[in-house]
Amino acid sequence: MESIHKTRVANRFNRSVLTYDQHAGVQKQMAHQLIKLLSLMRKPVERICEVGCGTGYLTSLLTDHYPHAEIVAIDLAPKMIEVAKMKVTSSHVHWIVGDAEQLEQLVSGPFDLIISNATIQWLTNPKSTIRSWTEALQPTGWLVSSTFGQDTFRELATTFQKVESELHLEPSQHHLRMHSLEDWQKVWREAELTLLEGIEDWQRMSYSNCRDFLQSIKATGANYSEMKPSLSVYRQLLPRVMDQYNQLYQMGSGVYGTYHLLYIVGKKIG
């Protein structure tokens, strides 16, 4: 698995705090889909842990959906939490800056629901982390998550590979490596969660051009990889990538990029 440096992740999200909401249309759609999935939950929900609360969009939806529930909202990026606090003023929400892979050090369970939107792709140790989250659930508690699948930004990956080959450059990974729905379902099962739902969705989002697309990714803090080429090589590569992308992936008067969305719902085996 690609090594993920959490400090760099937090720094990227801190830098994107003022642009995140404007460019996070896909993440907002995912948040609404998670709320729809919660309608399957028939048991009372009194205590919730939200992992990766960001600027508080899903947090706000949760306070509407469960107005009397206590919500513990965790995020790695302190500036994201600052914005979320201004947007969500409910006294039922408690905010924590920290790494949810160390959940037991941040907050004590149990929870009726642990939920995360567009977050688990950042986990360094998914298997042990999901197991620890399961341990923090009440018997028959739910773990509900959305993330991005391996087809996310597939057009961009294909274009980089094509241009690197043309320039006789060593292939590089230019964005975070994503996992399949099957991979995540296996992680859920190994954590002794009963799978209730696994959904895949592919969405094409339109942009005026490739530069606009790349800037949108950067504006949400998601422009992450530990395997980029050197800056000099990247400056040689990027203009050709943008030019070819604009030619290859036209839609209307602009271009498109694919988001591969995954939703996984599991229940703790009581």
mmCIF file of N, CA and C in Angstrom, residues 29-150:
data_model
loop_
_atom_site.group_PDB
_atom_site.id
_atom_site.type_symbol
_atom_site.label_atom_id
_atom_site.label_comp_id
_atom_site.label_asym_id
_atom_site.label_seq_id
_atom_site.Cartn_x
_atom_site.Cartn_y
_atom_site.Cartn_z
ATOM 1 N N GLN A 29 -22.569 15.425 -2.538
ATOM 2 C CA GLN A 29 -23.495 14.392 -3.028
ATOM 3 C C GLN A 29 -23.343 13.102 -2.223
ATOM 4 N N MET A 30 -22.100 12.740 -1.952
ATOM 5 C CA MET A 30 -21.829 11.525 -1.180
ATOM 6 C C MET A 30 -22.410 11.629 0.225
ATOM 7 N N ALA A 31 -22.312 12.812 0.831
ATOM 8 C CA ALA A 31 -22.863 13.013 2.175
ATOM 9 C C ALA A 31 -24.374 12.778 2.189
ATOM 10 N N HIS A 32 -25.066 13.292 1.179
ATOM 11 C CA HIS A 32 -26.521 13.093 1.103
ATOM 12 C C HIS A 32 -26.869 11.620 0.887
ATOM 13 N N GLN A 33 -26.053 10.908 0.112
ATOM 14 C CA GLN A 33 -26.292 9.484 -0.097
ATOM 15 C C GLN A 33 -26.113 8.712 1.223
ATOM 16 N N LEU A 34 -25.139 9.103 2.032
ATOM 17 C CA LEU A 34 -24.950 8.456 3.334
ATOM 18 C C LEU A 34 -26.176 8.652 4.224
ATOM 19 N N ILE A 35 -26.738 9.854 4.207
ATOM 20 C CA ILE A 35 -27.936 10.118 5.010
ATOM 21 C C ILE A 35 -29.098 9.236 4.535
ATOM 22 N N LYS A 36 -29.216 9.061 3.222
ATOM 23 C CA LYS A 36 -30.261 8.177 2.693
ATOM 24 C C LYS A 36 -30.062 6.747 3.183
ATOM 25 N N LEU A 37 -28.808 6.297 3.227
ATOM 26 C CA LEU A 37 -28.529 4.930 3.683
ATOM 27 C C LEU A 37 -28.877 4.755 5.158
ATOM 28 N N LEU A 38 -28.788 5.836 5.928
ATOM 29 C CA LEU A 38 -29.119 5.744 7.348
ATOM 30 C C LEU A 38 -30.603 5.478 7.580
ATOM 31 N N SER A 39 -31.425 5.710 6.566
ATOM 32 C CA SER A 39 -32.860 5.418 6.710
ATOM 33 C C SER A 39 -33.103 3.916 6.874
ATOM 34 N N LEU A 40 -32.104 3.094 6.505
ATOM 35 C CA LEU A 40 -32.209 1.647 6.696
ATOM 36 C C LEU A 40 -32.070 1.255 8.162
ATOM 37 N N MET A 41 -31.544 2.178 8.954
ATOM 38 C CA MET A 41 -31.232 1.885 10.350
ATOM 39 C C MET A 41 -32.484 2.049 11.202
ATOM 40 N N ARG A 42 -32.935 0.976 11.790
ATOM 41 C CA ARG A 42 -34.209 0.996 12.517
ATOM 42 C C ARG A 42 -34.031 1.219 14.025
ATOM 43 N N LYS A 43 -32.819 1.119 14.541
ATOM 44 C CA LYS A 43 -32.614 1.249 15.982
ATOM 45 C C LYS A 43 -32.367 2.704 16.360
ATOM 46 N N PRO A 44 -32.636 3.082 17.601
ATOM 47 C CA PRO A 44 -32.369 4.455 18.049
ATOM 48 C C PRO A 44 -30.878 4.781 17.979
ATOM 49 N N VAL A 45 -30.570 6.006 17.646
ATOM 50 C CA VAL A 45 -29.184 6.462 17.559
ATOM 51 C C VAL A 45 -28.998 7.592 18.556
ATOM 52 N N GLU A 46 -28.196 7.334 19.575
ATOM 53 C CA GLU A 46 -27.986 8.325 20.626
ATOM 54 C C GLU A 46 -26.566 8.893 20.608
ATOM 55 N N ARG A 47 -25.629 8.137 20.056
ATOM 56 C CA ARG A 47 -24.229 8.591 20.083
ATOM 57 C C ARG A 47 -23.556 8.241 18.759
ATOM 58 N N ILE A 48 -22.972 9.261 18.118
ATOM 59 C CA ILE A 48 -22.389 9.121 16.780
ATOM 60 C C ILE A 48 -20.947 9.595 16.817
ATOM 61 N N CYS A 49 -20.078 8.907 16.094
ATOM 62 C CA CYS A 49 -18.719 9.389 15.835
ATOM 63 C C CYS A 49 -18.592 9.614 14.336
ATOM 64 N N GLU A 50 -18.287 10.864 13.960
ATOM 65 C CA GLU A 50 -18.040 11.161 12.549
ATOM 66 C C GLU A 50 -16.536 11.303 12.338
ATOM 67 N N VAL A 51 -16.010 10.478 11.466
ATOM 68 C CA VAL A 51 -14.575 10.471 11.176
ATOM 69 C C VAL A 51 -14.304 11.294 9.917
ATOM 70 N N GLY A 52 -13.429 12.291 10.024
ATOM 71 C CA GLY A 52 -13.109 13.136 8.876
ATOM 72 C C GLY A 52 -14.217 14.119 8.594
ATOM 73 N N CYS A 53 -14.558 14.940 9.590
ATOM 74 C CA CYS A 53 -15.726 15.819 9.463
ATOM 75 C C CYS A 53 -15.481 16.996 8.520
ATOM 76 N N GLY A 54 -14.206 17.310 8.221
ATOM 77 C CA GLY A 54 -13.913 18.400 7.301
ATOM 78 C C GLY A 54 -14.533 19.706 7.752
ATOM 79 N N THR A 55 -15.190 20.406 6.819
ATOM 80 C CA THR A 55 -15.801 21.702 7.138
ATOM 81 C C THR A 55 -17.218 21.569 7.703
ATOM 82 N N GLY A 56 -17.633 20.343 8.007
ATOM 83 C CA GLY A 56 -18.883 20.147 8.733
ATOM 84 C C GLY A 56 -20.127 19.937 7.903
ATOM 85 N N TYR A 57 -19.981 19.633 6.605
ATOM 86 C CA TYR A 57 -21.169 19.480 5.764
ATOM 87 C C TYR A 57 -22.006 18.278 6.214
ATOM 88 N N LEU A 58 -21.383 17.116 6.339
ATOM 89 C CA LEU A 58 -22.123 15.938 6.803
ATOM 90 C C LEU A 58 -22.538 16.111 8.260
ATOM 91 N N THR A 59 -21.718 16.755 9.060
ATOM 92 C CA THR A 59 -22.063 17.001 10.468
ATOM 93 C C THR A 59 -23.401 17.726 10.567
ATOM 94 N N SER A 60 -23.569 18.744 9.735
ATOM 95 C CA SER A 60 -24.819 19.508 9.727
ATOM 96 C C SER A 60 -26.001 18.630 9.343
ATOM 97 N N LEU A 61 -25.808 17.767 8.336
ATOM 98 C CA LEU A 61 -26.881 16.854 7.930
ATOM 99 C C LEU A 61 -27.225 15.883 9.059
ATOM 100 N N LEU A 62 -26.210 15.443 9.787
ATOM 101 C CA LEU A 62 -26.430 14.506 10.902
ATOM 102 C C LEU A 62 -27.215 15.175 12.033
ATOM 103 N N THR A 63 -26.914 16.453 12.306
ATOM 104 C CA THR A 63 -27.659 17.141 13.372
ATOM 105 C C THR A 63 -29.127 17.325 12.994
ATOM 106 N N ASP A 64 -29.409 17.452 11.701
ATOM 107 C CA ASP A 64 -30.802 17.528 11.240
ATOM 108 C C ASP A 64 -31.480 16.165 11.335
ATOM 109 N N HIS A 65 -30.736 15.123 10.969
ATOM 110 C CA HIS A 65 -31.301 13.770 10.918
ATOM 111 C C HIS A 65 -31.485 13.182 12.321
ATOM 112 N N TYR A 66 -30.530 13.480 13.201
ATOM 113 C CA TYR A 66 -30.575 12.990 14.586
ATOM 114 C C TYR A 66 -30.432 14.181 15.538
ATOM 115 N N PRO A 67 -31.477 15.003 15.691
ATOM 116 C CA PRO A 67 -31.357 16.267 16.435
ATOM 117 C C PRO A 67 -31.001 16.104 17.908
ATOM 118 N N HIS A 68 -31.241 14.930 18.479
ATOM 119 C CA HIS A 68 -30.987 14.742 19.912
ATOM 120 C C HIS A 68 -29.744 13.892 20.183
ATOM 121 N N ALA A 69 -29.078 13.428 19.133
ATOM 122 C CA ALA A 69 -27.913 12.560 19.314
ATOM 123 C C ALA A 69 -26.665 13.367 19.642
ATOM 124 N N GLU A 70 -25.803 12.776 20.458
ATOM 125 C CA GLU A 70 -24.476 13.348 20.701
ATOM 126 C C GLU A 70 -23.586 12.964 19.522
ATOM 127 N N ILE A 71 -22.874 13.945 18.970
ATOM 128 C CA ILE A 71 -21.985 13.689 17.829
ATOM 129 C C ILE A 71 -20.567 14.086 18.200
ATOM 130 N N VAL A 72 -19.648 13.149 18.070
ATOM 131 C CA VAL A 72 -18.224 13.438 18.221
ATOM 132 C C VAL A 72 -17.645 13.529 16.819
ATOM 133 N N ALA A 73 -17.191 14.722 16.434
ATOM 134 C CA ALA A 73 -16.694 14.964 15.075
ATOM 135 C C ALA A 73 -15.183 15.137 15.108
ATOM 136 N N ILE A 74 -14.491 14.305 14.343
ATOM 137 C CA ILE A 74 -13.024 14.252 14.372
ATOM 138 C C ILE A 74 -12.463 14.613 13.007
ATOM 139 N N ASP A 75 -11.396 15.390 12.988
ATOM 140 C CA ASP A 75 -10.680 15.647 11.746
ATOM 141 C C ASP A 75 -9.204 15.881 12.046
ATOM 142 N N LEU A 76 -8.381 15.517 11.067
ATOM 143 C CA LEU A 76 -6.931 15.644 11.190
ATOM 144 C C LEU A 76 -6.470 17.090 11.045
ATOM 145 N N ALA A 77 -7.247 17.902 10.305
ATOM 146 C CA ALA A 77 -6.830 19.263 9.957
ATOM 147 C C ALA A 77 -7.506 20.286 10.879
ATOM 148 N N PRO A 78 -6.745 20.977 11.717
ATOM 149 C CA PRO A 78 -7.360 21.906 12.668
ATOM 150 C C PRO A 78 -8.112 23.064 12.020
ATOM 151 N N LYS A 79 -7.656 23.534 10.862
ATOM 152 C CA LYS A 79 -8.354 24.651 10.222
ATOM 153 C C LYS A 79 -9.712 24.215 9.680
ATOM 154 N N MET A 80 -9.831 22.952 9.281
ATOM 155 C CA MET A 80 -11.136 22.423 8.876
ATOM 156 C C MET A 80 -12.105 22.440 10.059
ATOM 157 N N ILE A 81 -11.623 22.027 11.212
ATOM 158 C CA ILE A 81 -12.457 22.031 12.419
ATOM 159 C C ILE A 81 -12.903 23.455 12.762
ATOM 160 N N GLU A 82 -11.999 24.431 12.614
ATOM 161 C CA GLU A 82 -12.348 25.824 12.902
ATOM 162 C C GLU A 82 -13.531 26.281 12.046
ATOM 163 N N VAL A 83 -13.500 25.954 10.756
ATOM 164 C CA VAL A 83 -14.592 26.323 9.860
ATOM 165 C C VAL A 83 -15.869 25.568 10.232
ATOM 166 N N ALA A 84 -15.734 24.279 10.521
ATOM 167 C CA ALA A 84 -16.902 23.470 10.885
ATOM 168 C C ALA A 84 -17.600 24.016 12.122
ATOM 169 N N LYS A 85 -16.827 24.460 13.099
ATOM 170 C CA LYS A 85 -17.412 25.011 14.330
ATOM 171 C C LYS A 85 -18.265 26.244 14.041
ATOM 172 N N MET A 86 -17.839 27.039 13.074
ATOM 173 C CA MET A 86 -18.604 28.243 12.728
ATOM 174 C C MET A 86 -19.888 27.895 11.996
ATOM 175 N N LYS A 87 -19.879 26.788 11.239
ATOM 176 C CA LYS A 87 -21.043 26.402 10.442
ATOM 177 C C LYS A 87 -22.059 25.595 11.237
ATOM 178 N N VAL A 88 -21.580 24.788 12.163
ATOM 179 C CA VAL A 88 -22.453 23.893 12.928
ATOM 180 C C VAL A 88 -22.388 24.316 14.393
ATOM 181 N N THR A 89 -23.449 24.902 14.887
ATOM 182 C CA THR A 89 -23.427 25.484 16.234
ATOM 183 C C THR A 89 -24.179 24.641 17.267
ATOM 184 N N SER A 90 -24.614 23.455 16.888
ATOM 185 C CA SER A 90 -25.357 22.604 17.811
ATOM 186 C C SER A 90 -24.514 22.265 19.043
ATOM 187 N N SER A 91 -25.144 22.357 20.202
ATOM 188 C CA SER A 91 -24.455 22.015 21.455
ATOM 189 C C SER A 91 -24.246 20.510 21.599
ATOM 190 N N HIS A 92 -24.860 19.726 20.708
ATOM 191 C CA HIS A 92 -24.717 18.266 20.763
ATOM 192 C C HIS A 92 -23.442 17.783 20.069
ATOM 193 N N VAL A 93 -22.725 18.688 19.398
ATOM 194 C CA VAL A 93 -21.525 18.293 18.647
ATOM 195 C C VAL A 93 -20.278 18.634 19.450
ATOM 196 N N HIS A 94 -19.396 17.653 19.583
ATOM 197 C CA HIS A 94 -18.109 17.833 20.250
ATOM 198 C C HIS A 94 -17.014 17.646 19.203
ATOM 199 N N TRP A 95 -16.094 18.604 19.122
ATOM 200 C CA TRP A 95 -15.092 18.620 18.059
ATOM 201 C C TRP A 95 -13.740 18.151 18.588
ATOM 202 N N ILE A 96 -13.073 17.303 17.812
ATOM 203 C CA ILE A 96 -11.749 16.804 18.206
ATOM 204 C C ILE A 96 -10.810 16.872 17.006
ATOM 205 N N VAL A 97 -9.657 17.504 17.194
ATOM 206 C CA VAL A 97 -8.603 17.480 16.184
ATOM 207 C C VAL A 97 -7.694 16.289 16.491
ATOM 208 N N GLY A 98 -7.581 15.383 15.542
ATOM 209 C CA GLY A 98 -6.742 14.217 15.788
ATOM 210 C C GLY A 98 -6.853 13.199 14.676
ATOM 211 N N ASP A 99 -6.054 12.161 14.792
ATOM 212 C CA ASP A 99 -5.997 11.080 13.810
ATOM 213 C C ASP A 99 -6.932 9.962 14.244
ATOM 214 N N ALA A 100 -7.984 9.744 13.479
ATOM 215 C CA ALA A 100 -8.991 8.742 13.852
ATOM 216 C C ALA A 100 -8.461 7.316 13.746
ATOM 217 N N GLU A 101 -7.253 7.132 13.217
ATOM 218 C CA GLU A 101 -6.640 5.797 13.287
ATOM 219 C C GLU A 101 -6.205 5.484 14.716
ATOM 220 N N GLN A 102 -6.216 6.504 15.578
ATOM 221 C CA GLN A 102 -5.935 6.323 17.008
ATOM 222 C C GLN A 102 -7.200 6.660 17.806
ATOM 223 N N LEU A 103 -8.331 6.162 17.332
ATOM 224 C CA LEU A 103 -9.633 6.549 17.888
ATOM 225 C C LEU A 103 -9.715 6.326 19.392
ATOM 226 N N GLU A 104 -9.182 5.206 19.855
ATOM 227 C CA GLU A 104 -9.302 4.871 21.275
ATOM 228 C C GLU A 104 -8.539 5.864 22.153
ATOM 229 N N GLN A 105 -7.573 6.589 21.570
ATOM 230 C CA GLN A 105 -6.828 7.596 22.336
ATOM 231 C C GLN A 105 -7.548 8.953 22.336
ATOM 232 N N LEU A 106 -8.484 9.129 21.419
ATOM 233 C CA LEU A 106 -9.170 10.411 21.273
ATOM 234 C C LEU A 106 -10.494 10.471 22.016
ATOM 235 N N VAL A 107 -11.198 9.355 22.049
ATOM 236 C CA VAL A 107 -12.555 9.357 22.604
ATOM 237 C C VAL A 107 -12.915 7.941 23.044
ATOM 238 N N SER A 108 -13.766 7.835 24.032
ATOM 239 C CA SER A 108 -14.197 6.511 24.486
ATOM 240 C C SER A 108 -15.563 6.184 23.908
ATOM 241 N N GLY A 109 -15.730 4.935 23.517
ATOM 242 C CA GLY A 109 -17.013 4.470 23.017
ATOM 243 C C GLY A 109 -17.923 4.143 24.189
ATOM 244 N N PRO A 110 -19.002 3.423 23.920
ATOM 245 C CA PRO A 110 -19.379 2.924 22.592
ATOM 246 C C PRO A 110 -20.272 3.914 21.839
ATOM 247 N N PHE A 111 -20.358 3.684 20.512
ATOM 248 C CA PHE A 111 -21.180 4.502 19.626
ATOM 249 C C PHE A 111 -22.242 3.629 18.963
ATOM 250 N N ASP A 112 -23.390 4.223 18.694
ATOM 251 C CA ASP A 112 -24.418 3.537 17.913
ATOM 252 C C ASP A 112 -24.073 3.556 16.427
ATOM 253 N N LEU A 113 -23.327 4.590 16.035
ATOM 254 C CA LEU A 113 -23.003 4.786 14.623
ATOM 255 C C LEU A 113 -21.630 5.446 14.496
ATOM 256 N N ILE A 114 -20.781 4.882 13.662
ATOM 257 C CA ILE A 114 -19.554 5.547 13.222
ATOM 258 C C ILE A 114 -19.705 5.759 11.723
ATOM 259 N N ILE A 115 -19.492 6.997 11.292
ATOM 260 C CA ILE A 115 -19.750 7.352 9.895
ATOM 261 C C ILE A 115 -18.599 8.193 9.363
ATOM 262 N N SER A 116 -18.264 7.997 8.095
ATOM 263 C CA SER A 116 -17.207 8.811 7.480
ATOM 264 C C SER A 116 -17.528 9.032 6.012
ATOM 265 N N ASN A 117 -17.285 10.243 5.561
ATOM 266 C CA ASN A 117 -17.543 10.601 4.167
ATOM 267 C C ASN A 117 -16.235 10.953 3.478
ATOM 268 N N ALA A 118 -15.913 10.223 2.413
ATOM 269 C CA ALA A 118 -14.729 10.508 1.595
ATOM 270 C C ALA A 118 -13.472 10.615 2.447
ATOM 271 N N THR A 119 -13.286 9.636 3.324
ATOM 272 C CA THR A 119 -12.183 9.709 4.292
ATOM 273 C C THR A 119 -11.312 8.462 4.340
ATOM 274 N N ILE A 120 -11.897 7.275 4.244
ATOM 275 C CA ILE A 120 -11.128 6.068 4.555
ATOM 276 C C ILE A 120 -10.013 5.784 3.557
ATOM 277 N N GLN A 121 -10.013 6.475 2.400
ATOM 278 C CA GLN A 121 -8.904 6.309 1.466
ATOM 279 C C GLN A 121 -7.593 6.843 2.054
ATOM 280 N N TRP A 122 -7.681 7.654 3.116
ATOM 281 C CA TRP A 122 -6.497 8.220 3.749
ATOM 282 C C TRP A 122 -5.945 7.333 4.856
ATOM 283 N N LEU A 123 -6.587 6.215 5.132
ATOM 284 C CA LEU A 123 -6.123 5.359 6.222
ATOM 285 C C LEU A 123 -4.803 4.685 5.864
ATOM 286 N N THR A 124 -3.861 4.707 6.812
ATOM 287 C CA THR A 124 -2.570 4.043 6.620
ATOM 288 C C THR A 124 -2.689 2.546 6.850
ATOM 289 N N ASN A 125 -3.501 2.180 7.857
ATOM 290 C CA ASN A 125 -3.689 0.769 8.207
ATOM 291 C C ASN A 125 -5.183 0.454 8.252
ATOM 292 N N PRO A 126 -5.804 0.288 7.078
ATOM 293 C CA PRO A 126 -7.268 0.111 7.050
ATOM 294 C C PRO A 126 -7.772 -1.059 7.884
ATOM 295 N N LYS A 127 -7.094 -2.203 7.804
ATOM 296 C CA LYS A 127 -7.609 -3.389 8.501
ATOM 297 C C LYS A 127 -7.659 -3.178 10.005
ATOM 298 N N SER A 128 -6.550 -2.733 10.592
ATOM 299 C CA SER A 128 -6.525 -2.562 12.046
ATOM 300 C C SER A 128 -7.400 -1.389 12.477
ATOM 301 N N THR A 129 -7.486 -0.361 11.637
ATOM 302 C CA THR A 129 -8.295 0.801 11.997
ATOM 303 C C THR A 129 -9.783 0.470 11.987
ATOM 304 N N ILE A 130 -10.238 -0.192 10.932
ATOM 305 C CA ILE A 130 -11.662 -0.548 10.861
ATOM 306 C C ILE A 130 -12.016 -1.510 11.994
ATOM 307 N N ARG A 131 -11.101 -2.389 12.339
ATOM 308 C CA ARG A 131 -11.360 -3.284 13.477
ATOM 309 C C ARG A 131 -11.492 -2.485 14.771
ATOM 310 N N SER A 132 -10.629 -1.484 14.961
ATOM 311 C CA SER A 132 -10.710 -0.678 16.183
ATOM 312 C C SER A 132 -11.992 0.133 16.225
ATOM 313 N N TRP A 133 -12.445 0.601 15.057
ATOM 314 C CA TRP A 133 -13.719 1.323 15.020
ATOM 315 C C TRP A 133 -14.869 0.386 15.357
ATOM 316 N N THR A 134 -14.785 -0.840 14.865
ATOM 317 C CA THR A 134 -15.824 -1.830 15.178
ATOM 318 C C THR A 134 -15.885 -2.084 16.681
ATOM 319 N N GLU A 135 -14.725 -2.157 17.304
ATOM 320 C CA GLU A 135 -14.680 -2.374 18.755
ATOM 321 C C GLU A 135 -15.315 -1.216 19.518
ATOM 322 N N ALA A 136 -15.305 -0.023 18.912
ATOM 323 C CA ALA A 136 -15.890 1.154 19.563
ATOM 324 C C ALA A 136 -17.400 1.256 19.362
ATOM 325 N N LEU A 137 -17.979 0.318 18.611
ATOM 326 C CA LEU A 137 -19.428 0.318 18.376
ATOM 327 C C LEU A 137 -20.172 -0.447 19.465
ATOM 328 N N GLN A 138 -21.405 -0.028 19.692
ATOM 329 C CA GLN A 138 -22.328 -0.818 20.496
ATOM 330 C C GLN A 138 -22.582 -2.152 19.785
ATOM 331 N N PRO A 139 -22.998 -3.193 20.508
ATOM 332 C CA PRO A 139 -23.477 -4.392 19.822
ATOM 333 C C PRO A 139 -24.595 -4.014 18.847
ATOM 334 N N THR A 140 -24.493 -4.492 17.634
ATOM 335 C CA THR A 140 -25.402 -4.172 16.510
ATOM 336 C C THR A 140 -25.279 -2.715 16.058
ATOM 337 N N GLY A 141 -24.212 -2.004 16.488
ATOM 338 C CA GLY A 141 -23.963 -0.656 15.973
ATOM 339 C C GLY A 141 -23.529 -0.707 14.517
ATOM 340 N N TRP A 142 -23.606 0.420 13.838
ATOM 341 C CA TRP A 142 -23.336 0.481 12.399
ATOM 342 C C TRP A 142 -22.059 1.257 12.080
ATOM 343 N N LEU A 143 -21.359 0.790 11.062
ATOM 344 C CA LEU A 143 -20.245 1.530 10.471
ATOM 345 C C LEU A 143 -20.621 1.833 9.026
ATOM 346 N N VAL A 144 -20.725 3.113 8.693
ATOM 347 C CA VAL A 144 -21.208 3.567 7.384
ATOM 348 C C VAL A 144 -20.164 4.484 6.784
ATOM 349 N N SER A 145 -19.764 4.188 5.547
ATOM 350 C CA SER A 145 -18.676 4.968 4.961
ATOM 351 C C SER A 145 -18.851 5.132 3.465
ATOM 352 N N SER A 146 -18.323 6.246 2.965
ATOM 353 C CA SER A 146 -18.173 6.429 1.520
ATOM 354 C C SER A 146 -16.700 6.682 1.232
ATOM 355 N N THR A 147 -16.294 6.344 0.019
ATOM 356 C CA THR A 147 -14.922 6.595 -0.394
ATOM 357 C C THR A 147 -14.873 6.594 -1.913
ATOM 358 N N PHE A 148 -13.684 6.745 -2.455
ATOM 359 C CA PHE A 148 -13.500 6.764 -3.907
ATOM 360 C C PHE A 148 -12.900 5.440 -4.367
ATOM 361 N N GLY A 149 -13.427 4.921 -5.483
ATOM 362 C CA GLY A 149 -12.938 3.668 -6.034
ATOM 363 C C GLY A 149 -11.786 3.863 -7.003
ATOM 364 N N GLN A 150 -11.274 2.746 -7.504
ATOM 365 C CA GLN A 150 -10.044 2.742 -8.301
ATOM 366 C C GLN A 150 -10.202 3.397 -9.673
#
